[in-house]
Short mmCIF file of C-alpha atoms and ligand atoms in Angstrom, two decimals:
data_model
loop_
_atom_site.label_atom_id
_atom_site.label_comp_id
_atom_site.label_asym_id
_atom_site.label_seq_id
_atom_site.Cartn_x
_atom_site.Cartn_y
_atom_site.Cartn_z
CA UNK O 25 0.02 0.03 0.04
CA UNK O 26 2.69 2.29 0.79
CA UNK O 27 4.81 1.21 -2.24
CA UNK O 28 1.91 2.07 -4.47
CA UNK O 29 1.47 5.60 -2.92
CA UNK O 30 5.20 6.40 -3.34
CA UNK O 31 4.96 5.29 -6.95
CA UNK O 32 1.95 7.41 -7.69
CA UNK O 33 3.77 10.45 -5.98
CA UNK O 34 6.77 9.99 -8.54
CA UNK O 35 4.59 9.73 -11.37
CA UNK O 36 2.80 12.73 -10.38
CA UNK O 37 5.86 14.58 -9.99
CA UNK O 38 7.32 13.55 -13.32
CA UNK O 39 4.04 14.48 -14.96
CA UNK O 40 4.02 17.88 -13.44
CA UNK O 41 7.70 18.43 -14.15
CA UNK O 42 7.29 17.48 -17.86
CA UNK O 43 4.18 19.31 -18.17
CA UNK O 44 5.46 22.39 -16.13
CA UNK O 45 8.58 22.75 -18.13
CA UNK O 46 7.38 21.35 -21.57
CA UNK O 47 10.42 19.00 -21.32
CA UNK O 48 10.70 15.99 -23.68
CA UNK O 49 14.08 13.98 -24.18
CA UNK O 50 14.68 12.36 -27.56
CA UNK O 51 17.53 11.58 -29.73
CA UNK O 52 18.64 9.79 -33.04
CA UNK O 53 21.95 8.45 -34.39
CA UNK O 54 23.67 7.99 -37.67
CA UNK O 55 24.37 5.49 -39.03
CA UNK O 56 21.36 3.50 -38.19
CA UNK O 57 23.24 0.29 -37.84
CA UNK O 58 26.96 0.95 -37.31
CA UNK O 59 29.81 -1.48 -36.86
CA UNK O 60 31.97 -1.70 -34.06
CA UNK O 61 34.86 0.40 -35.90
CA UNK O 62 32.38 3.22 -36.90
CA UNK O 63 31.98 6.59 -35.25
CA UNK O 64 28.33 6.95 -34.19
CA UNK O 65 27.04 10.44 -34.24
CA UNK O 66 24.21 10.91 -31.61
CA UNK O 67 21.94 13.91 -32.09
CA UNK O 68 19.84 15.46 -29.51
CA UNK O 69 16.26 15.80 -30.53
CA UNK O 70 14.77 16.73 -27.22
CA UNK O 71 12.45 19.94 -26.62
CA UNK O 72 12.30 22.37 -23.58
CA UNK O 73 14.44 24.86 -21.99
CA UNK O 74 17.46 22.49 -21.66
CA UNK O 75 20.59 23.44 -19.98
CA UNK O 76 22.50 19.99 -19.51
CA UNK O 77 22.58 16.54 -21.38
CA UNK O 78 23.87 13.37 -19.85
CA UNK O 79 24.30 10.45 -22.36
CA UNK O 80 24.83 6.91 -21.14
CA UNK O 81 25.99 4.81 -24.19
CA UNK O 82 25.33 1.50 -22.58
CA UNK O 83 28.98 0.25 -22.60
CA UNK O 84 29.97 2.05 -19.41
CA UNK O 85 30.95 5.25 -20.95
CA UNK O 86 29.10 8.69 -20.88
CA UNK O 87 29.13 12.02 -22.34
CA UNK O 88 27.73 15.53 -21.45
CA UNK O 89 28.01 17.04 -25.10
CA UNK O 90 24.73 17.68 -26.59
CA UNK O 91 25.72 15.67 -29.85
CA UNK O 92 28.30 13.47 -28.79
CA UNK O 93 30.33 11.06 -30.96
CA UNK O 94 30.90 7.37 -29.79
CA UNK O 95 32.64 4.47 -30.83
CA UNK O 96 31.81 1.09 -29.53
CA UNK O 97 34.56 -1.28 -29.19
CA UNK O 98 32.64 -4.38 -29.63
CA UNK O 99 29.74 -5.33 -31.47
CA UNK O 100 26.59 -6.08 -29.49
CA UNK O 101 23.15 -4.55 -28.39
CA UNK O 102 23.66 -1.46 -26.10
CA UNK O 103 20.80 0.53 -24.39
CA UNK O 104 21.49 4.21 -24.68
CA UNK O 105 19.94 6.79 -22.33
CA UNK O 106 19.79 10.40 -22.74
CA UNK O 107 18.85 12.52 -19.56
CA UNK O 108 18.10 16.17 -19.93
CA UNK O 109 17.86 19.09 -17.39
CA UNK O 110 15.92 22.07 -17.74
CA UNK O 111 16.84 25.66 -16.33
CA UNK O 112 14.16 25.14 -13.65
CA UNK O 113 15.71 21.95 -12.42
CA UNK O 114 13.34 19.61 -14.17
CA UNK O 115 14.51 16.43 -15.70
CA UNK O 116 13.45 13.96 -18.32
CA UNK O 117 15.18 10.91 -20.07
CA UNK O 118 14.76 8.62 -22.94
CA UNK O 119 16.16 5.21 -23.61
CA UNK O 120 16.82 3.57 -27.14
CA UNK O 121 18.26 0.34 -28.18
CA UNK O 122 21.32 0.48 -30.78
CA UNK O 123 22.65 -2.73 -32.38
CA UNK O 124 26.36 -2.55 -33.24
CA UNK O 125 27.50 -4.90 -35.99
CA UNK O 126 30.53 -7.16 -36.30
CA UNK O 127 32.99 -6.62 -39.22
CA UNK O 128 33.22 -10.07 -40.93
CA UNK O 129 36.89 -11.43 -41.65
CA UNK O 130 38.59 -11.28 -45.07
CA UNK O 131 39.76 -14.53 -46.23
CA UNK O 132 43.01 -14.74 -48.42
CA UNK O 133 44.10 -18.13 -49.69
CA UNK O 134 47.13 -16.55 -51.48
CA UNK O 135 47.93 -16.69 -55.09
CA UNK O 136 47.20 -19.48 -57.45
CA UNK O 137 49.88 -21.99 -57.18
CA UNK O 138 51.79 -24.10 -59.88
CA UNK O 139 53.46 -26.99 -58.12
CA UNK O 140 55.96 -29.60 -59.44
CA UNK O 141 55.41 -31.39 -56.20
CA UNK O 142 52.51 -33.38 -54.94
CA UNK O 143 53.01 -31.82 -51.64
CA UNK O 144 51.70 -28.18 -51.78
CA UNK O 145 51.87 -25.49 -48.87
CA UNK O 146 49.03 -23.28 -48.24
CA UNK O 147 49.29 -20.12 -46.27
CA UNK O 148 46.14 -18.31 -45.20
CA UNK O 149 48.12 -15.73 -43.05
CA UNK O 150 47.07 -12.83 -45.24
CA UNK O 151 43.64 -13.23 -44.10
CA UNK O 152 42.62 -10.78 -41.36
CA UNK O 153 39.67 -9.30 -39.46
CA UNK O 154 39.61 -5.58 -38.84
CA UNK O 155 37.70 -5.55 -35.72
CA UNK O 156 38.96 -8.74 -34.09
CA UNK O 157 40.83 -11.77 -34.72
CA UNK O 158 40.68 -14.82 -36.96
CA UNK O 159 40.11 -17.95 -34.79
CA UNK O 160 39.73 -20.72 -37.36
CA UNK O 161 41.12 -21.45 -40.80
CA UNK O 162 39.39 -24.26 -42.69
CA UNK O 163 40.85 -25.61 -45.94
CA UNK O 164 38.99 -27.77 -48.68
CA UNK O 165 41.83 -29.07 -51.05
CA UNK O 166 39.47 -29.81 -53.95
CA UNK O 167 40.21 -33.60 -53.91
CA UNK O 168 37.77 -34.22 -51.20
CA UNK O 169 40.21 -33.82 -48.22
CA UNK O 170 40.18 -30.90 -45.87
CA UNK O 171 42.56 -29.51 -42.97
CA UNK O 172 42.43 -26.81 -40.47
CA UNK O 173 45.19 -24.27 -39.57
CA UNK O 174 46.61 -20.97 -40.66
CA UNK O 175 49.35 -22.77 -42.81
CA UNK O 176 48.77 -26.29 -43.81
CA UNK O 177 50.48 -28.64 -46.29
CA UNK O 178 48.66 -31.36 -48.43
CA UNK O 179 49.75 -34.17 -50.53
CA UNK O 180 47.84 -34.88 -53.65
CA UNK O 181 47.50 -38.13 -55.06
CA UNK O 182 47.91 -37.33 -58.78
CA UNK O 183 48.50 -34.44 -60.90
CA UNK O 184 45.66 -32.16 -61.91
CA UNK O 185 44.06 -28.78 -61.33
CA UNK O 186 42.32 -28.17 -58.05
CA UNK O 187 40.15 -25.49 -56.59
CA UNK O 188 41.02 -24.90 -53.18
CA UNK O 189 38.82 -23.03 -50.93
CA UNK O 190 39.57 -21.39 -47.50
CA UNK O 191 37.16 -20.40 -44.92
CA UNK O 192 38.09 -18.19 -42.01
CA UNK O 193 35.98 -17.44 -39.05
CA UNK O 194 36.49 -14.43 -36.66
CA UNK O 195 36.10 -14.27 -33.01
CA UNK O 196 32.45 -13.19 -33.53
CA UNK O 197 31.49 -16.23 -35.55
CA UNK O 198 31.54 -14.43 -38.94
CA UNK O 199 33.24 -16.19 -41.49
CA UNK O 200 34.17 -15.56 -45.23
CA UNK O 201 36.01 -17.51 -47.78
CA UNK O 202 38.39 -17.29 -50.75
CA UNK O 203 39.25 -19.71 -53.52
CA UNK O 204 42.60 -20.31 -55.47
CA UNK O 205 43.55 -22.66 -58.32
CA UNK O 206 46.31 -25.06 -57.79
CA UNK O 207 47.89 -26.87 -60.51
CA UNK O 208 50.01 -29.91 -59.61
CA UNK O 209 52.20 -30.83 -62.55
CA UNK O 210 55.12 -33.26 -61.85
CA UNK O 211 55.61 -34.35 -65.48
CA UNK O 212 58.32 -32.79 -67.30
CA UNK O 213 57.77 -31.58 -71.09
CA UNK O 214 58.58 -33.76 -73.99
CA UNK O 215 60.76 -32.22 -76.74
CA UNK O 216 61.06 -33.68 -80.18
CA UNK O 217 63.30 -32.69 -83.10
CA UNK O 218 62.40 -32.49 -86.68
CA UNK O 219 64.86 -32.66 -89.67
CA UNK O 220 63.67 -32.67 -93.14
CA UNK O 221 64.70 -35.97 -94.91
CA UNK O 222 66.31 -37.41 -91.98
CA UNK O 223 69.23 -39.66 -92.59
CA UNK O 224 72.48 -40.84 -91.13
CA UNK O 225 74.68 -38.48 -93.28
CA UNK O 226 74.09 -35.28 -94.94
CA UNK O 227 76.26 -33.50 -97.60
CA UNK O 228 75.42 -29.98 -96.64
CA UNK O 229 74.09 -27.88 -93.67
CA UNK O 230 71.40 -29.36 -91.59
CA UNK O 231 68.23 -27.32 -90.18
CA UNK O 232 66.89 -28.82 -87.12
CA UNK O 233 63.65 -27.66 -85.52
CA UNK O 234 62.44 -28.48 -82.07
CA UNK O 235 59.14 -28.79 -80.76
CA UNK O 236 57.94 -29.38 -76.89
CA UNK O 237 54.72 -30.21 -75.48
CA UNK O 238 53.65 -30.38 -71.85
CA UNK O 239 50.79 -31.92 -70.24
CA UNK O 240 49.47 -29.35 -67.74
CA UNK O 241 51.48 -26.23 -66.88
CA UNK O 242 52.79 -25.71 -70.45
CA UNK O 243 56.10 -25.32 -71.93
CA UNK O 244 57.95 -22.41 -70.41
CA UNK O 245 61.32 -22.58 -72.76
CA UNK O 246 63.42 -25.08 -74.78
CA UNK O 247 67.40 -25.20 -74.57
CA UNK O 248 69.86 -26.53 -77.23
CA UNK O 249 73.41 -26.90 -77.60
CA UNK O 250 75.49 -27.96 -80.68
CA UNK O 251 78.55 -30.17 -79.88
CA UNK O 252 80.44 -28.20 -77.01
CA UNK O 253 78.86 -24.85 -77.76
CA UNK O 254 76.94 -22.86 -75.17
CA UNK O 255 73.38 -23.57 -74.20
CA UNK O 256 70.92 -21.47 -76.33
CA UNK O 257 67.43 -20.74 -75.85
CA UNK O 258 65.43 -22.23 -78.65
CA UNK O 259 63.49 -19.47 -80.48
CA UNK O 260 63.26 -20.83 -84.20
CA UNK O 261 65.04 -23.54 -86.19
CA UNK O 262 68.82 -23.50 -86.34
CA UNK O 263 71.45 -24.79 -88.81
CA UNK O 264 74.20 -27.35 -87.87
CA UNK O 265 77.14 -27.07 -90.33
CA UNK O 266 80.71 -28.00 -90.87
CA UNK O 267 82.08 -31.42 -91.93
CA UNK O 268 82.15 -33.92 -89.10
CA UNK O 269 79.94 -35.75 -86.65
CA UNK O 270 77.91 -33.51 -84.65
CA UNK O 271 75.63 -33.87 -81.63
CA UNK O 272 72.78 -31.61 -80.86
CA UNK O 273 71.52 -31.78 -77.22
CA UNK O 274 68.13 -30.31 -76.13
CA UNK O 275 65.61 -30.34 -73.33
CA UNK O 276 62.50 -28.30 -72.10
CA UNK O 277 61.28 -26.86 -68.78
CA UNK O 278 57.52 -26.43 -68.06
CA UNK O 279 55.87 -23.52 -66.33
CA UNK O 280 55.89 -25.62 -63.16
CA UNK O 281 59.65 -25.99 -63.15
CA UNK O 282 59.75 -29.60 -64.40
CA UNK O 283 63.06 -30.27 -66.19
CA UNK O 284 63.19 -32.72 -69.04
CA UNK O 285 66.02 -35.26 -69.18
CA UNK O 286 68.57 -34.05 -71.70
CA UNK O 287 68.17 -35.93 -75.18
CA UNK O 288 70.40 -35.65 -78.25
CA UNK O 289 70.53 -36.43 -81.93
CA UNK O 290 73.67 -37.21 -84.00
CA UNK O 291 74.14 -35.46 -87.36
CA UNK O 292 76.91 -36.47 -89.72
CA UNK O 293 77.96 -34.00 -92.25
CA UNK O 294 80.45 -35.11 -95.09
CA UNK O 295 81.28 -32.77 -97.66
CA UNK O 296 84.11 -34.80 -99.24
CA UNK O 297 83.56 -37.30 -102.31
CA UNK O 298 85.18 -40.49 -102.16
CA UNK O 299 88.37 -41.47 -103.77
CA UNK O 300 88.33 -44.71 -106.00
CA UNK O 301 91.60 -46.48 -107.14
CA UNK O 302 91.63 -49.32 -109.78
CA UNK O 303 93.86 -52.45 -110.00
CA UNK O 304 94.44 -54.52 -112.92
CA UNK O 305 95.55 -57.91 -112.43
CA UNK O 306 96.83 -59.12 -115.94
CA UNK O 307 99.92 -60.53 -117.81
CA UNK O 308 101.38 -57.62 -119.58
CA UNK O 309 103.08 -57.96 -122.94
CA UNK O 310 104.58 -54.67 -124.85
CA UNK O 311 103.04 -51.35 -124.83
CA UNK O 312 100.62 -52.34 -122.15
CA UNK O 313 98.88 -55.01 -124.03
CA UNK O 314 97.45 -57.44 -121.91
CA UNK O 315 97.44 -61.23 -122.83
CA UNK O 316 93.84 -62.95 -122.90
CA UNK O 317 91.98 -61.38 -119.90
CA UNK O 318 92.34 -58.68 -117.00
CA UNK O 319 90.93 -58.86 -113.46
CA UNK O 320 89.88 -55.30 -112.71
CA UNK O 321 89.17 -54.49 -109.18
CA UNK O 322 88.17 -51.08 -107.84
CA UNK O 323 88.92 -49.83 -104.19
CA UNK O 324 87.10 -46.94 -103.01
CA UNK O 325 87.99 -45.03 -99.61
CA UNK O 326 85.90 -42.33 -98.00
CA UNK O 327 86.62 -39.73 -95.10
CA UNK O 328 83.39 -40.11 -93.16
CA UNK O 329 80.20 -41.40 -94.49
CA UNK O 330 81.69 -44.46 -95.98
CA UNK O 331 81.15 -45.76 -99.68
CA UNK O 332 77.77 -46.17 -100.93
CA UNK O 333 78.54 -47.52 -104.23
CA UNK O 334 81.13 -47.63 -107.11
CA UNK O 335 79.95 -47.40 -110.58
CA UNK O 336 81.67 -48.31 -113.85
CA UNK O 337 81.01 -48.21 -117.51
CA UNK O 338 82.88 -49.84 -120.36
CA UNK O 339 83.19 -47.79 -123.49
CA UNK O 340 79.78 -46.55 -124.46
CA UNK O 341 78.02 -49.18 -122.38
CA UNK O 342 75.58 -48.53 -119.41
CA UNK O 343 76.72 -47.61 -116.06
CA UNK O 344 76.78 -50.70 -113.70
CA UNK O 345 77.39 -51.09 -109.93
CA UNK O 346 80.53 -52.67 -109.08
CA UNK O 347 80.21 -55.55 -106.75
CA UNK O 348 83.19 -57.92 -107.31
CA UNK O 349 86.33 -58.07 -109.51
CA UNK O 350 85.54 -58.01 -113.12
CA UNK O 351 86.97 -60.65 -115.42
CA UNK O 352 87.42 -58.69 -118.52
CA UNK O 353 88.33 -60.29 -121.87
CA UNK O 354 87.02 -58.39 -124.63
CA UNK O 355 89.80 -58.01 -127.22
CA UNK O 356 90.77 -54.62 -128.35
CA UNK O 357 91.26 -51.23 -126.72
CA UNK O 358 88.47 -49.96 -124.25
CA UNK O 359 87.98 -47.22 -121.88
CA UNK O 360 86.71 -48.04 -118.43
CA UNK O 361 85.00 -45.01 -116.58
CA UNK O 362 84.29 -45.26 -112.97
CA UNK O 363 83.39 -43.16 -109.92
CA UNK O 364 82.09 -43.60 -106.38
CA UNK O 365 79.22 -42.04 -104.19
CA UNK O 366 79.44 -41.81 -100.60
CA UNK O 367 76.73 -42.42 -97.98
CA UNK O 368 76.20 -38.83 -97.80
CA UNK O 369 75.51 -38.41 -101.45
CA UNK O 370 79.01 -36.85 -102.42
CA UNK O 371 79.74 -37.99 -105.99
CA UNK O 372 83.38 -38.28 -107.09
CA UNK O 373 84.40 -36.75 -110.42
CA UNK O 374 84.61 -39.41 -113.08
CA UNK O 375 87.85 -40.98 -114.01
CA UNK O 376 88.98 -43.41 -116.60
CA UNK O 377 91.68 -45.75 -117.77
CA UNK O 378 92.55 -47.64 -121.04
CA UNK O 379 92.91 -51.23 -121.21
CA UNK O 380 94.16 -53.23 -124.12
CA UNK O 381 93.60 -56.90 -124.82
CA UNK O 382 94.66 -59.38 -127.30
CA UNK O 383 93.55 -62.87 -127.19
CA UNK O 384 94.83 -64.28 -130.55
CA UNK O 385 98.25 -65.42 -131.77
CA UNK O 386 99.53 -63.70 -134.77
CA UNK O 387 99.54 -65.47 -138.28
CA UNK O 388 102.55 -66.23 -140.16
CA UNK O 389 103.53 -67.77 -143.28
CA UNK O 390 107.29 -68.63 -144.44
CA UNK O 391 107.82 -67.07 -147.77
CA UNK O 392 111.53 -68.62 -148.02
CA UNK O 393 112.79 -71.24 -147.55
CA UNK O 394 109.97 -73.58 -148.34
CA UNK O 395 110.49 -77.32 -147.57
CA UNK O 396 111.17 -79.50 -150.41
CA UNK O 397 112.82 -77.11 -152.77
CA UNK O 398 116.18 -76.34 -154.21
CA UNK O 399 117.52 -72.97 -153.79
CA UNK O 400 120.50 -71.64 -155.56
CA UNK O 401 121.82 -68.02 -154.63
CA UNK O 402 118.33 -67.27 -152.89
CA UNK O 403 116.36 -68.24 -155.81
CA UNK O 404 114.02 -71.03 -155.65
CA UNK O 405 114.76 -73.34 -158.53
CA UNK O 406 112.68 -76.61 -158.37
CA UNK O 407 111.01 -79.02 -155.99
CA UNK O 408 112.72 -82.19 -154.73
CA UNK O 409 111.73 -85.83 -154.92
CA UNK O 410 111.38 -86.51 -151.27
CA UNK O 411 110.65 -83.12 -149.68
CA UNK O 412 114.41 -82.63 -149.11
CA UNK O 413 115.48 -79.07 -149.19
CA UNK O 414 118.87 -77.93 -150.57
CA UNK O 415 120.36 -74.53 -150.47
CA UNK O 416 123.22 -73.70 -152.53
CA UNK O 417 124.91 -70.22 -151.91
CA UNK O 418 123.60 -67.12 -150.18
CA UNK O 419 120.03 -67.61 -148.71
CA UNK O 420 117.74 -65.06 -146.83
CA UNK O 421 114.79 -66.58 -144.72
CA UNK O 422 111.71 -64.47 -144.78
CA UNK O 423 108.29 -64.52 -143.16
CA UNK O 424 105.08 -62.95 -143.69
CA UNK O 425 103.66 -62.22 -140.42
CA UNK O 426 100.63 -60.37 -139.07
CA UNK O 427 98.63 -59.74 -136.05
CA UNK O 428 95.39 -57.93 -136.20
CA UNK O 429 95.05 -56.76 -132.63
CA UNK O 430 98.31 -55.86 -130.86
CA UNK O 431 100.55 -56.05 -133.92
CA UNK O 432 103.92 -57.94 -134.41
CA UNK O 433 106.49 -57.60 -131.76
CA UNK O 434 109.33 -59.45 -133.40
CA UNK O 435 110.01 -62.59 -135.60
CA UNK O 436 112.52 -64.89 -134.10
CA UNK O 437 114.86 -67.25 -136.29
CA UNK O 438 115.98 -70.24 -134.50
CA UNK O 439 118.69 -72.27 -136.08
CA UNK O 440 119.70 -75.61 -134.64
CA UNK O 441 118.27 -74.79 -131.30
CA UNK O 442 119.90 -71.37 -131.06
CA UNK O 443 118.55 -67.84 -131.70
CA UNK O 444 120.00 -66.73 -134.99
CA UNK O 445 118.28 -63.34 -135.32
CA UNK O 446 115.23 -61.36 -134.01
CA UNK O 447 113.66 -58.94 -136.41
CA UNK O 448 111.43 -56.29 -135.15
CA UNK O 449 110.74 -54.62 -138.38
CA UNK O 450 109.12 -55.82 -141.38
CA UNK O 451 109.90 -57.31 -143.72
CA UNK O 452 110.97 -60.00 -141.35
CA UNK O 453 114.21 -61.53 -142.72
CA UNK O 454 117.27 -63.41 -141.61
CA UNK O 455 120.30 -64.31 -143.63
CA UNK O 456 121.18 -68.02 -143.27
CA UNK O 457 124.82 -68.60 -142.31
CA UNK O 458 127.28 -69.75 -144.97
CA UNK O 459 128.54 -73.19 -144.72
CA UNK O 460 131.81 -75.02 -146.07
CA UNK O 461 131.58 -77.52 -147.64
CA UNK O 462 128.09 -78.32 -146.24
CA UNK O 463 125.80 -78.93 -143.29
CA UNK O 464 122.54 -80.14 -142.16
CA UNK O 465 120.31 -77.62 -140.30
CA UNK O 466 117.12 -77.24 -138.65
CA UNK O 467 115.30 -73.95 -138.84
CA UNK O 468 112.38 -72.80 -136.82
CA UNK O 469 110.74 -69.35 -137.00
CA UNK O 470 108.52 -68.09 -134.14
CA UNK O 471 106.48 -64.78 -134.26
CA UNK O 472 105.39 -62.96 -131.17
CA UNK O 473 102.77 -60.34 -130.94
CA UNK O 474 102.70 -57.39 -128.58
CA UNK O 475 100.67 -59.28 -126.13
CA UNK O 476 103.04 -62.27 -125.94
CA UNK O 477 101.06 -64.63 -127.99
CA UNK O 478 103.32 -66.47 -130.67
CA UNK O 479 103.07 -68.83 -133.41
CA UNK O 480 105.71 -71.60 -134.26
CA UNK O 481 106.53 -72.76 -137.65
CA UNK O 482 107.07 -76.36 -138.37
CA UNK O 483 110.69 -77.20 -138.40
CA UNK O 484 112.33 -76.83 -141.69
CA UNK O 485 115.32 -79.09 -142.22
CA UNK O 486 117.64 -78.33 -144.99
CA UNK O 487 121.23 -79.07 -146.51
CA UNK O 488 123.12 -76.05 -147.10
CA UNK O 489 126.10 -76.09 -149.35
CA UNK O 490 128.50 -73.22 -149.37
CA1 LIG M 520 34.98 -9.37 -36.94
CA1 LIG M 521 54.41 -30.65 -67.12
CA1 LIG M 522 82.89 -38.40 -97.84
CA1 LIG M 523 97.54 -60.88 -131.51
#
């Protein structure tokens, strides 16, 4: 009963106060829903003859300015009370509830990553919360696995491109996220070379082009080196020159940093034609005339690439490839042409030699003395009865000799087993020696050609008188 009475008195007084002074407390603020980092402008909107304002911001701090500015240190819901006092000493107050918002955190998962290792490090330390602190980092690695922590590492099972998501949470329970792309590439690029008309040996400059491919990250660059030269970055096709055996080394690096194992290609350049020599195996007579046949062989040598083939041609015949020694027995004079080609395609300048073959014996007929006649002073007088030959006085033996191929070398007159005379010049003759008073003789005449063939006469038996 007493309490109610006091309450009614207070209410009455208040009513009288307000009514008496026309006092009415009111305020508003900007911005309507601030964050805990923002300045909140409170504006007095009260009416009456006010001489003092007392603000209670609800977080333990206060102000006596008419339009104070206040910053809340933490988000939350605060009851703000404004008390006003009039010049007559009357008071009034009003309370309003202000909601101060948290600022959410900012997630930063870092830059996109290209890794040449299955194990990748992740760093979320660039994430921040301006009005508090980050209390949790949650990673989703894009392969179904997750982990928690500011910095974490994850080992992928296979290469690929993964989207990694980081979610951070601040001390007020707000969260945000950020995604990066992670390319895991552990396979080096593959570089291949191209040489037009590739072969073992070349007889000129060789142009080499390189092409590299990569599975994921792409090719960053390709390097090459010729022999012991310096490594060069490959930009466009290049030329290998100079006689010799060259080696070109090359490899590529991908954008993940995977380095291909060095490869190489051997390039042989041969600019020198081969040299061919010939050998003639034969029995030689005079003036390089060969008796019966010749075995012709060619021997070719080459500085680098080696002999591909040796070609030969006889007179106006067709070119043929030399494979084994040639047994050549065509009579007469012949020109043999030849050259070789090496495995690089260098062609030797054509060379030739002449070969002369005689396969036939000469022909011969004795013109004097003829068997079965009587000769007197060199003149044939008459035939004898039993083919006996009688020569009386001076007598010259003579022969008609011919050789169609190599020609006559000489005619040899053999008397009683001993050489009487050799005649090298036609007419072929020998004077028979004089005898006293008489002698029995045997004459044989042999004709030789230039190649060494010969023909022998029958033995002529004669009785020489004087
Ligand atoms: Ca925050
Ligand atoms: Ca790669
Ligand atoms: Ca050569
Ligand atoms: Ca002959």
